mmCIF file of C-alpha atoms in Angstrom:
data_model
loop_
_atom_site.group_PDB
_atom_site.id
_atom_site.type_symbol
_atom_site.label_atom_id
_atom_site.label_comp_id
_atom_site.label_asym_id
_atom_site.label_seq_id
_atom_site.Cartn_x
_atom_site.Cartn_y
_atom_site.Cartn_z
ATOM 1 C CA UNK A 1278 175.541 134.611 -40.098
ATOM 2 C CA UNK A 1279 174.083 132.411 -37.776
ATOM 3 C CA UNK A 1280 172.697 130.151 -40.520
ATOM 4 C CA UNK A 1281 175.431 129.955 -41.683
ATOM 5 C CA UNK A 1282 177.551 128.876 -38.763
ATOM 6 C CA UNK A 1283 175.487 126.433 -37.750
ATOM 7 C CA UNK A 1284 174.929 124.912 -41.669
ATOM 8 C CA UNK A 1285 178.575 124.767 -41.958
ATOM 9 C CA UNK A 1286 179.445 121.512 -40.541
ATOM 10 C CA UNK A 1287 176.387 119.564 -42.766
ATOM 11 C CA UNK A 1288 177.523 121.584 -45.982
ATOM 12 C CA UNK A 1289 180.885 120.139 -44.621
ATOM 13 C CA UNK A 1290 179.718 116.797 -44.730
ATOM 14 C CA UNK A 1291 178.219 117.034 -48.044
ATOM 15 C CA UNK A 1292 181.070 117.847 -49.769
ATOM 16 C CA UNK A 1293 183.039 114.988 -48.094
ATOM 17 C CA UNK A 1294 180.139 112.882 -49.486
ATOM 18 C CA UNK A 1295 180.603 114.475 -52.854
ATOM 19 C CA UNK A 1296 184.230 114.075 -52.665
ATOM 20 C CA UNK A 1297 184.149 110.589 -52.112
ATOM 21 C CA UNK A 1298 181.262 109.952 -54.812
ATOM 22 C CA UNK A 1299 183.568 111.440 -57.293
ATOM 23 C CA UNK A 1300 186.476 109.401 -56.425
ATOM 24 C CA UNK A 1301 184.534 106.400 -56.236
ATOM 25 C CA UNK A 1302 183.040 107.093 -59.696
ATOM 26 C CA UNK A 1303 187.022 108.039 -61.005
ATOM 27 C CA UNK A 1304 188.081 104.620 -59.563
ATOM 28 C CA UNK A 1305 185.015 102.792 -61.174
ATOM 29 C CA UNK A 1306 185.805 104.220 -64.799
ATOM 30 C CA UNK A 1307 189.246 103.694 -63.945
ATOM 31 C CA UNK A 1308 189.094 99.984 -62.896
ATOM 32 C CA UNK A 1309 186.305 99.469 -65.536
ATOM 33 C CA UNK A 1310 188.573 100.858 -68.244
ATOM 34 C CA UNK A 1311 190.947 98.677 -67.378
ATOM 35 C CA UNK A 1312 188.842 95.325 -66.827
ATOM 36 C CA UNK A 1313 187.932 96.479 -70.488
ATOM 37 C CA UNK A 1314 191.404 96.794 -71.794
ATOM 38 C CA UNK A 1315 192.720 93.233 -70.093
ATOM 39 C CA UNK A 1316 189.513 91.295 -71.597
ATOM 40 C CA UNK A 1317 190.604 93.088 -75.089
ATOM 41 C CA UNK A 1318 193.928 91.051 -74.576
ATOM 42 C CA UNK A 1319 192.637 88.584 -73.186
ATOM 43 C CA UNK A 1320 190.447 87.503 -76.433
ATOM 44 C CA UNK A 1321 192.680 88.536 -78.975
ATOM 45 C CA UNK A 1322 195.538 86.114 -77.248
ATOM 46 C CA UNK A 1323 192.565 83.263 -77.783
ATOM 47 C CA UNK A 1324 192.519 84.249 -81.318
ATOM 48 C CA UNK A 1325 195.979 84.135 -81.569
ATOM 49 C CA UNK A 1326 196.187 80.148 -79.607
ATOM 50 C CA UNK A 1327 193.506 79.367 -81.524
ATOM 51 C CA UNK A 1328 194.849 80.294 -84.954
ATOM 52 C CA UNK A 1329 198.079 78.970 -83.956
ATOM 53 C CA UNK A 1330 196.747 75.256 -82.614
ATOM 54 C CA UNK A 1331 194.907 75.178 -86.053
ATOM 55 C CA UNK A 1332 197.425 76.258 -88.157
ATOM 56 C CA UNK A 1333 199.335 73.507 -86.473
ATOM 57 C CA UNK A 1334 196.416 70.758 -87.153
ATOM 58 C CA UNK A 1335 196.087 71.605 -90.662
ATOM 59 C CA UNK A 1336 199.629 71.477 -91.166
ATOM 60 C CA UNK A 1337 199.966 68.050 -90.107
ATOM 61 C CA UNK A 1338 199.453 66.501 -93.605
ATOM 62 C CA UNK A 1339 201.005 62.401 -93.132
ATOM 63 C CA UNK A 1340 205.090 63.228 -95.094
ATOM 64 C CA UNK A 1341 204.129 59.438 -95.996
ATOM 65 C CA UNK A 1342 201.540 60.016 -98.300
ATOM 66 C CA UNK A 1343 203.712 62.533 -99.519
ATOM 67 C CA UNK A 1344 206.834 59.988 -100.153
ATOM 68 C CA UNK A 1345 204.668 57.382 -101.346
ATOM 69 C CA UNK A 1346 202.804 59.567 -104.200
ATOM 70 C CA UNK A 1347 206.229 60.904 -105.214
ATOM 71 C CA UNK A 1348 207.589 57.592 -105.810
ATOM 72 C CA UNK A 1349 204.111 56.253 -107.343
ATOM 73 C CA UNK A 1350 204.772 59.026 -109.918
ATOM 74 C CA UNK A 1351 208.222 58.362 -110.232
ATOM 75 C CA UNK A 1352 207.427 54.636 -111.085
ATOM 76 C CA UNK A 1353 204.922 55.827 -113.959
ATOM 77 C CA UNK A 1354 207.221 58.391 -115.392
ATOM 78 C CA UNK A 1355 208.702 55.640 -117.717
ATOM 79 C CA UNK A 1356 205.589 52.504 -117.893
ATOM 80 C CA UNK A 1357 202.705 55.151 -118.063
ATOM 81 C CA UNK A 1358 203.835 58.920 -118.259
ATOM 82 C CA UNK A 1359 200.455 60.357 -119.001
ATOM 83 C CA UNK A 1360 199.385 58.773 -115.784
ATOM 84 C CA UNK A 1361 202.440 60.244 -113.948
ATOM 85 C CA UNK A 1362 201.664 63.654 -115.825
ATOM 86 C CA UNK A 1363 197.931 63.436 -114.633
ATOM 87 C CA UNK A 1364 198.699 62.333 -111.012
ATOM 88 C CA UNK A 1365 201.670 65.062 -110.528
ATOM 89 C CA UNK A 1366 198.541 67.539 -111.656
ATOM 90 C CA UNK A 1367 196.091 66.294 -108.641
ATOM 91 C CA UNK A 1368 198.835 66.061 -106.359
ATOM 92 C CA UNK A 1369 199.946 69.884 -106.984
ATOM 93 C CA UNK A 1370 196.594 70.841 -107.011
ATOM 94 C CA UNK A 1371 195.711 68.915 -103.349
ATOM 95 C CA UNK A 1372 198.683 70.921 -102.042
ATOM 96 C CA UNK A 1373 197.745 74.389 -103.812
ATOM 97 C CA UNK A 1374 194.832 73.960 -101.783
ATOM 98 C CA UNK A 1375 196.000 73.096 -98.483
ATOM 99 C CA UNK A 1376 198.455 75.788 -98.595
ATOM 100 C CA UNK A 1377 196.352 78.373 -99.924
ATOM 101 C CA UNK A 1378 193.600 77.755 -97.507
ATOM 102 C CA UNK A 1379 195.364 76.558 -94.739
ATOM 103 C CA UNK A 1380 194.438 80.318 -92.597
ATOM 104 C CA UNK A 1381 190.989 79.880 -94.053
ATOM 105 C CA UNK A 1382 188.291 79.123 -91.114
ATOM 106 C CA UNK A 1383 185.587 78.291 -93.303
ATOM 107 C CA UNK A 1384 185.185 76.692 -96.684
ATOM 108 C CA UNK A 1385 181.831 75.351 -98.783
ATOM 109 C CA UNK A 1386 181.963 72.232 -98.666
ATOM 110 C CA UNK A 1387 182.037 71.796 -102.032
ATOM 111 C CA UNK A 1388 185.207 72.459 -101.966
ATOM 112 C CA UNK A 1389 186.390 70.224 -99.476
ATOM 113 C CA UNK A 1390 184.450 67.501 -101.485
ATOM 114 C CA UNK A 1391 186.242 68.325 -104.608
ATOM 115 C CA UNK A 1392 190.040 68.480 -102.670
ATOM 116 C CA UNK A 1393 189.010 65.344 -101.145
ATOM 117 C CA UNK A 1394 188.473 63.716 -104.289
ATOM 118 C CA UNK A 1395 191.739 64.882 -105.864
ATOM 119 C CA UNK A 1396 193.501 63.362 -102.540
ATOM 120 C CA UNK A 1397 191.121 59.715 -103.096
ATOM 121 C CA UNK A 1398 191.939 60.000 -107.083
ATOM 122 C CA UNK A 1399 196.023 59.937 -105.995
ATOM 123 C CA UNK A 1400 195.624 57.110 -103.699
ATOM 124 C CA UNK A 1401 193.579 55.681 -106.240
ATOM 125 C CA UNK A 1402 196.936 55.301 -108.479
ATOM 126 C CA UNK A 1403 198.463 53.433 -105.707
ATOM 127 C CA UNK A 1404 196.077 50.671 -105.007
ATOM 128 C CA UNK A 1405 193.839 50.712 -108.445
ATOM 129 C CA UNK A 1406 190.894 48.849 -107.937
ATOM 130 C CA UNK A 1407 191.126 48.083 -104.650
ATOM 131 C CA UNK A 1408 190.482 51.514 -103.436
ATOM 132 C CA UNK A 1409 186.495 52.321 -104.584
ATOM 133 C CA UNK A 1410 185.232 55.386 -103.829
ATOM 134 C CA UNK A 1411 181.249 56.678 -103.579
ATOM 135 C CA UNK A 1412 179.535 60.020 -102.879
ATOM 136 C CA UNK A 1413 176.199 60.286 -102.156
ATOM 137 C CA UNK A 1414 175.854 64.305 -101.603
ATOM 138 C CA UNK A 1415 172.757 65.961 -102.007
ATOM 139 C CA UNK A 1416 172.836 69.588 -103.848
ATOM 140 C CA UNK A 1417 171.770 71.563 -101.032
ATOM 141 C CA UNK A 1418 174.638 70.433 -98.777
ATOM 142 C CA UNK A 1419 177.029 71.839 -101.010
ATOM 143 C CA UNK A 1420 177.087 75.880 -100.318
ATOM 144 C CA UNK A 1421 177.107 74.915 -96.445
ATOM 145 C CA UNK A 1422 180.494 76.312 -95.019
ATOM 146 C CA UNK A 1423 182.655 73.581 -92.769
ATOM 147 C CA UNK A 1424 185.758 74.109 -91.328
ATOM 148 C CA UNK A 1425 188.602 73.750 -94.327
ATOM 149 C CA UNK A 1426 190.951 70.337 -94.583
ATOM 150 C CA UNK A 1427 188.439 68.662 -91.884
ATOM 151 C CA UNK A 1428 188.158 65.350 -93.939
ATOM 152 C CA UNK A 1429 191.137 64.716 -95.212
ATOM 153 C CA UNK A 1430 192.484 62.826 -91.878
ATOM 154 C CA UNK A 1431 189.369 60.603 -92.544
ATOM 155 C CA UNK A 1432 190.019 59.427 -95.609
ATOM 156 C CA UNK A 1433 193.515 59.062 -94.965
ATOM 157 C CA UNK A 1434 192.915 56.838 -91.515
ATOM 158 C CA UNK A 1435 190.152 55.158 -93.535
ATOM 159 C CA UNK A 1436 193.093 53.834 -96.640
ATOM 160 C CA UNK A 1437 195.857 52.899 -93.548
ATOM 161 C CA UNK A 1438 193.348 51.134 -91.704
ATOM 162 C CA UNK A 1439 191.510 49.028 -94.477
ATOM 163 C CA UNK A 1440 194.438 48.761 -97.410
ATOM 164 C CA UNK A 1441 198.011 49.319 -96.250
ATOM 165 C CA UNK A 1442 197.127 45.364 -94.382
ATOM 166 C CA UNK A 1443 194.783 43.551 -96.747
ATOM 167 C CA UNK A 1444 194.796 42.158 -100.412
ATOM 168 C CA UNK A 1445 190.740 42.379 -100.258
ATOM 169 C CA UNK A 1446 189.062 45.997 -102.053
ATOM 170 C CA UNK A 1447 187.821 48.729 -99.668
ATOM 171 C CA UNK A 1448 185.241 51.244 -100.236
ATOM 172 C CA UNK A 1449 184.694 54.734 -99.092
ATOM 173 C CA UNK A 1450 181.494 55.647 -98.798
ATOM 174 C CA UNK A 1451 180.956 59.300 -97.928
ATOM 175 C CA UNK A 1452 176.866 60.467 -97.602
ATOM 176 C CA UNK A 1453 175.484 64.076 -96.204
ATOM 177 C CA UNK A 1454 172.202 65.032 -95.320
ATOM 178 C CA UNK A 1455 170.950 68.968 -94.595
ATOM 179 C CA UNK A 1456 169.001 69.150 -91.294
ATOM 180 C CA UNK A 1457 166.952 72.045 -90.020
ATOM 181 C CA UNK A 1458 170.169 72.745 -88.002
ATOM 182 C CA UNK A 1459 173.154 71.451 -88.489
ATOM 183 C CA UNK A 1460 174.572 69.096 -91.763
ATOM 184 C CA UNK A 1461 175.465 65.122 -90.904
ATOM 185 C CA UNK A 1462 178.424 64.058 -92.778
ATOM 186 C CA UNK A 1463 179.323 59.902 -92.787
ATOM 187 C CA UNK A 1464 182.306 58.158 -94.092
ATOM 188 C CA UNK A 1465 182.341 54.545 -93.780
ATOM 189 C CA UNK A 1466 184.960 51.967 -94.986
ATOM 190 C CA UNK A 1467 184.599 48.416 -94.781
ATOM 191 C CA UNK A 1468 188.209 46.239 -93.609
ATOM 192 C CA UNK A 1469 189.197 43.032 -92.937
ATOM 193 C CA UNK A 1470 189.763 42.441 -89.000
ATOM 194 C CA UNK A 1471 191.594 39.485 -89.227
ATOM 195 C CA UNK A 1472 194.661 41.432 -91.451
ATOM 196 C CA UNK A 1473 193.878 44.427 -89.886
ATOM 197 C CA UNK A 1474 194.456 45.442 -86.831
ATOM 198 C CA UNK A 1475 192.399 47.604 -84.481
ATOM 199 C CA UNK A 1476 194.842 49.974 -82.618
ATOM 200 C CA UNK A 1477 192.079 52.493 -81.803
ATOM 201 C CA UNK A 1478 191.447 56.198 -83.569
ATOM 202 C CA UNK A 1479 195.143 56.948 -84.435
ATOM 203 C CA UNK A 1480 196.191 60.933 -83.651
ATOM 204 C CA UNK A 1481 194.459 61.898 -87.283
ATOM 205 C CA UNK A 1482 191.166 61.495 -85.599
ATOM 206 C CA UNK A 1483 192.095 62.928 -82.473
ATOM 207 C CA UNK A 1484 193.006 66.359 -84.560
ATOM 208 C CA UNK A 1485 189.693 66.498 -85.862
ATOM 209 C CA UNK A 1486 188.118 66.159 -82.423
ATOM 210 C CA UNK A 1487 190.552 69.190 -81.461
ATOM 211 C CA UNK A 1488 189.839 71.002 -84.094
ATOM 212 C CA UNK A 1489 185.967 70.610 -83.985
ATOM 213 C CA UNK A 1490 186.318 71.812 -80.470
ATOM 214 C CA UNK A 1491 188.481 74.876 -81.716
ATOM 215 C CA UNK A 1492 185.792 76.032 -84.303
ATOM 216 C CA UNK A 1493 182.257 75.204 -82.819
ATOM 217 C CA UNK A 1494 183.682 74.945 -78.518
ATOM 218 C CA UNK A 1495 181.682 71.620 -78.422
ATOM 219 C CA UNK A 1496 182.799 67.643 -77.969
ATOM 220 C CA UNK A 1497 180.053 66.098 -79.351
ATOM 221 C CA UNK A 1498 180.161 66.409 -82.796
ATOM 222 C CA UNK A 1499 182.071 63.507 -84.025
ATOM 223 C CA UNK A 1500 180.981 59.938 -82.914
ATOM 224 C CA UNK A 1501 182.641 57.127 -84.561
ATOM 225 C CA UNK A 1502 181.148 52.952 -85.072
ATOM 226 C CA UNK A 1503 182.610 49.601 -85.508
ATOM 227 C CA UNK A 1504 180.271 47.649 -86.785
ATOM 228 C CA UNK A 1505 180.012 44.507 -89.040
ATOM 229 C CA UNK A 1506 183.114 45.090 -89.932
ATOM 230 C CA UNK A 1507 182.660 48.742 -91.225
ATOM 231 C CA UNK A 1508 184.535 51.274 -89.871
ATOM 232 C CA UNK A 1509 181.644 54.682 -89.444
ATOM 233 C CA UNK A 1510 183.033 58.255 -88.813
ATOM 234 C CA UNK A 1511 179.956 60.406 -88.552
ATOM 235 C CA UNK A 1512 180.052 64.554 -88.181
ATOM 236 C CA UNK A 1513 177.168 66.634 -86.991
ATOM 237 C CA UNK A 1514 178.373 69.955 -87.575
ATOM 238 C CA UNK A 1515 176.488 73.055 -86.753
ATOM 239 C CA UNK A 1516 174.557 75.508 -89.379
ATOM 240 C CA UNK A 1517 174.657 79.043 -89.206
ATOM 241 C CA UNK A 1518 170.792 79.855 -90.451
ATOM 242 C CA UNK A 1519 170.334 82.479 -93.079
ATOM 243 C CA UNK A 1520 168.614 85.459 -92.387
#
């Protein structure tokens, strides 16, 4: 009895000390649970921006190339209908693919290659000869995934920048090369800078910056070079290795 009289006040105290353990390890799970549940949201209302701002990038296809192919068909329905006939086909095809891959992330860029040449093939009907075209793409670059309807702001700044203000020919020159890495993707175009001029990157570029930075979280992978009157936009995009 006496034991357990005087024992009483430190079995006391460890059940206080128990007590509180157990509601500090309730709150802990509790608050954890919660941190948990808040990061959940917190991510999946990234994913949601981040689908949204691209969705909104890729939809910004120029309603000017639009007009202007619309018309160039239009014009050939009557002097050259199997040439209207062919270019309605690559412009319906160009859009088929934006729209089915516009919530597409990734793409081979074979694909984008091939879209790309539809899109270069339209404008081709426009200015004929002065628009020359030339791919130098090696095999192994074409299975690599980048992000879908990344070049197509390229080309088109590439056409308004060297054409829409000189009489002289432009070529677009597009070359990739596989590194252990990451894949390097240039597209130069030569232009005439006393017709045209230089007004900086335009917003198409600037989307492709955004959008590089949406995909890979990085602002270093597009550089772009005036030079000897050649106009360079150069990608180093990242590679996923294979296992």
């Amino acid at each position: 009895m006496t034991f357990t009289n005087n024992s009483l006040p430190f079995r006391a105290a460890i059940g206080c000390l128990l007590l509180i353990l157990i509601m500090t390890m309730y709150h802990f799970i509790d608050f954890y649970k919660h941190l948990e549940e808040k990061n959940i949201r917190e991510e999946q209302l990234k994913k949601m921006v981040k689908e949204a701002e691209l969705r909104a990038l890729k939809a910004q296809l120029n309603p000017h190339f639009l007009f202007n192919s619309l018309n160039s068909i239009s014009s050939l329905t009557i002097s050259e209908p199997d040439s209207a006939r062919e270019m309605l086909t690559q412009l319906s095809d160009f859009l088929r693919y934006s729209l089915r891959n516009n919530n597409e992330s990734m793409l081979p860029l074979n694909e984008e290659i091939k879209n790309m040449r539809r899109y270069l093939e339209i404008e081709k009907v426009r200015f004929g000869d002065r628009l020359q075209c030339e791919f130098e793409i090696p095999l192994e670059c074409y299975d690599i995934n980048v992000p879908a309807m990344l070049l197509q702001p390229v080309y088109e700044n590439a056409i308004k920048h060297g054409l829409y203000e000189s009489v002289e020919p432009v070529c677009i020159r597009t070359y990739c090369q596989p590194r252990h890495d990451h894949l390097e993707i240039s597209i130069i175009n030569n232009y005439d800078p006393d017709s045209t001029p230089v007004k900086g990157e335009g917003v198409g570029l600037e989307n492709v910056r955004n959008k590089l930075f949406l995909f890979y979280n990085r602002k270093d992978l597009l550089s772009i070079t005036r030079e000897n009157n050649h106009f360079e936009v150069k990608f180093i995009l990242p590679v996923k290795q294979k296992p």
